[in-house]
PDB file of C-alpha atoms in Angstrom:
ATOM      1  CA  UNK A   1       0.000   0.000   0.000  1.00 52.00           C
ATOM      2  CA  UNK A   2       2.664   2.136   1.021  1.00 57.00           C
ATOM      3  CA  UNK A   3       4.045   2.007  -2.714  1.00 63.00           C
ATOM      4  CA  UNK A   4       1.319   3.184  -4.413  1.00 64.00           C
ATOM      5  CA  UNK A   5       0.886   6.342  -2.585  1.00 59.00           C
ATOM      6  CA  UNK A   6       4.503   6.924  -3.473  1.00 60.00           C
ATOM      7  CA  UNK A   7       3.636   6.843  -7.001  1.00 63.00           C
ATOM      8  CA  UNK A   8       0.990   9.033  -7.039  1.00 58.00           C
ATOM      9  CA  UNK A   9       2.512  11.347  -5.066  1.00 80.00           C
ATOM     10  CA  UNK A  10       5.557  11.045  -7.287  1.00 84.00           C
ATOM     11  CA  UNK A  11       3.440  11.192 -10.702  1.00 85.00           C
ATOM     12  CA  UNK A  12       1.429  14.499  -8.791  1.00 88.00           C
ATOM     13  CA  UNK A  13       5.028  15.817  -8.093  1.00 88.00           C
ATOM     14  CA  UNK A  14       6.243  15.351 -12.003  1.00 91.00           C
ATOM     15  CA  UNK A  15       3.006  17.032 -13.568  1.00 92.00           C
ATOM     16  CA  UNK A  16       3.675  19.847 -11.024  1.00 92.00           C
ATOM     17  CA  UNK A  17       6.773  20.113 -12.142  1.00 94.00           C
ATOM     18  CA  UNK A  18       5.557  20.219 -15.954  1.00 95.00           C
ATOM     19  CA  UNK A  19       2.941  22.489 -15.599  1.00 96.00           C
ATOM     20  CA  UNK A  20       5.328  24.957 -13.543  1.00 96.00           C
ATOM     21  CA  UNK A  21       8.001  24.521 -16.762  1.00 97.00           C
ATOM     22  CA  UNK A  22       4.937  25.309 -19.104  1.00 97.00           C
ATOM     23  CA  UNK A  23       4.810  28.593 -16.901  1.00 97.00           C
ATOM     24  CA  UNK A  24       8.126  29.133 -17.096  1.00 97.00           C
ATOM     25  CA  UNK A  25       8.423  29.142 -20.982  1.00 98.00           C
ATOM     26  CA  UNK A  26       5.387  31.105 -21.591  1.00 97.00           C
ATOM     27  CA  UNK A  27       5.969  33.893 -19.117  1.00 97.00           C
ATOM     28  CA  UNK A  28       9.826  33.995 -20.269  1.00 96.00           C
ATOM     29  CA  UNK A  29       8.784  34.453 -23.691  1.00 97.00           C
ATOM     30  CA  UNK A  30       6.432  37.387 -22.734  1.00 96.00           C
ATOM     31  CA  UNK A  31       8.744  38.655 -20.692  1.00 95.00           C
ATOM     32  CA  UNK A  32      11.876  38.596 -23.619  1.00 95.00           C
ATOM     33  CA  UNK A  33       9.540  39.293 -26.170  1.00 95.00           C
ATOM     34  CA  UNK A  34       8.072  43.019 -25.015  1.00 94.00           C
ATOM     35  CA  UNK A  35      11.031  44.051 -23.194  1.00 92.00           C
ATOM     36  CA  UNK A  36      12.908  43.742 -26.736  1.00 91.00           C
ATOM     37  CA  UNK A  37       9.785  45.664 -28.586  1.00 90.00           C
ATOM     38  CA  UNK A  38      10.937  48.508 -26.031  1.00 93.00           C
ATOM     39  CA  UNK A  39      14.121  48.589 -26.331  1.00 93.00           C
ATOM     40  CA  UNK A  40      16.005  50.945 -28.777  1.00 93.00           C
ATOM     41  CA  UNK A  41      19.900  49.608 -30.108  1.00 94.00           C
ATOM     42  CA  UNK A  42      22.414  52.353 -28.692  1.00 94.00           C
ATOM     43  CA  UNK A  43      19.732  54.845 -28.059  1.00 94.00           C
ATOM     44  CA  UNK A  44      19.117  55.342 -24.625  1.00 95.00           C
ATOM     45  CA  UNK A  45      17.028  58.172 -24.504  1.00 96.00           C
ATOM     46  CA  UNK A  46      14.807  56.267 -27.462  1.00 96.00           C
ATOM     47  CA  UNK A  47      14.479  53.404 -25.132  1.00 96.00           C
ATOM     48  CA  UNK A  48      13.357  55.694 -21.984  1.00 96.00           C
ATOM     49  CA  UNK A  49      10.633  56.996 -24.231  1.00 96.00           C
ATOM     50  CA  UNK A  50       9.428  54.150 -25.310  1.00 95.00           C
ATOM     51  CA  UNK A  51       9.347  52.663 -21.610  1.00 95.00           C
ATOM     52  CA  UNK A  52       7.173  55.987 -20.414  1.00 96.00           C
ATOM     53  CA  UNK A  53       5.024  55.431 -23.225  1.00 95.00           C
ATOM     54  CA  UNK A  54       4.345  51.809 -22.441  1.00 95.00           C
ATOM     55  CA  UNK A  55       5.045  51.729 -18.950  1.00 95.00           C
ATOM     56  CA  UNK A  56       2.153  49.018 -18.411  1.00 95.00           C
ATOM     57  CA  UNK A  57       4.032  46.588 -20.811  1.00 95.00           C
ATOM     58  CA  UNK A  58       6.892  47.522 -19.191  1.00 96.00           C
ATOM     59  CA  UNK A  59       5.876  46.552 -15.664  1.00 96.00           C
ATOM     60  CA  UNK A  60       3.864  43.307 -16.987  1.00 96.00           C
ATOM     61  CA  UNK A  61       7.528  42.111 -18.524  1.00 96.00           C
ATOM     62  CA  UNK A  62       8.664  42.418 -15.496  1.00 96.00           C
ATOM     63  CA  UNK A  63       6.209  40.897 -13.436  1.00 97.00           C
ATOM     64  CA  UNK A  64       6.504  38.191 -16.089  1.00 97.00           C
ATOM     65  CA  UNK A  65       9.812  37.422 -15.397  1.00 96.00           C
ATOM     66  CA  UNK A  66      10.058  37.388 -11.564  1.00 97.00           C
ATOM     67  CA  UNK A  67       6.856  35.005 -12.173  1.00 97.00           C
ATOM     68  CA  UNK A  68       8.893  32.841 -14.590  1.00 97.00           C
ATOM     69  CA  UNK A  69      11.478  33.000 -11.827  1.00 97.00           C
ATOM     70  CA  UNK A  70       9.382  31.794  -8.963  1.00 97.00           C
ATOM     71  CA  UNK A  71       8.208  28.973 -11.336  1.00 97.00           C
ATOM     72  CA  UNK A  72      11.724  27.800 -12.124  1.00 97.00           C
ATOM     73  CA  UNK A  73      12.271  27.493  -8.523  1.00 97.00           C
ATOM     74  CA  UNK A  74       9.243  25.187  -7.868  1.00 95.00           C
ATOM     75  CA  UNK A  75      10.620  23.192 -10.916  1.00 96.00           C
ATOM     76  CA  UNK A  76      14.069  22.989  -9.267  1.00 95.00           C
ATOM     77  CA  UNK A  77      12.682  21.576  -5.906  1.00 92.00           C
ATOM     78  CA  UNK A  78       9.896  19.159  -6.960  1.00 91.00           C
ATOM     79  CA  UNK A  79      12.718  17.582  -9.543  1.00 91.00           C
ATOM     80  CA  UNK A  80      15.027  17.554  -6.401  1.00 91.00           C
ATOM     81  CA  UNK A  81      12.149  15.420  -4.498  1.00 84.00           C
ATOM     82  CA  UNK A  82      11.311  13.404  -7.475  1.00 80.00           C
TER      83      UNK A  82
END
């Protein structure tokens, strides 16, 4: 008996640990993908505008990645317990 709860518990702990990696990879790629749309090549002043003018994109990017963050961390421990 005692060996089947393991394996749930294990097979619980694994799809954890993919749906936490699913977060990771989508909320990475938000994250990399509108920071870049703000950011101007060698033009820093052209990048502060453009991080004023979106300022809400700018804060969900990096929301985003301390989320993406987080996850990774959850990922790192529940593979450490599998």
């Amino acid at each position: 008996m005692t060996k089947r709860i393991a394996e749930v518990s294990s097979g619980r702990m694994a799809r954890s640990a993919g749906g936490l990696w699913l977060i990771v990879i989508a909320a990475g790629m938000f994250a990399i993908m509108s920071t870049s749309a703000l950011i101007v090549r060698n033009d820093a002043a052209a990048t502060a505008t453009n991080i004023l003018a979106n300022e809400s994109l700018f804060r969900f990017s990096v929301v985003a990645d301390l989320v993406a963050g987080l996850c990774y961390v959850g990922v790192t421990v529940l593979l450490y317990e599998l």
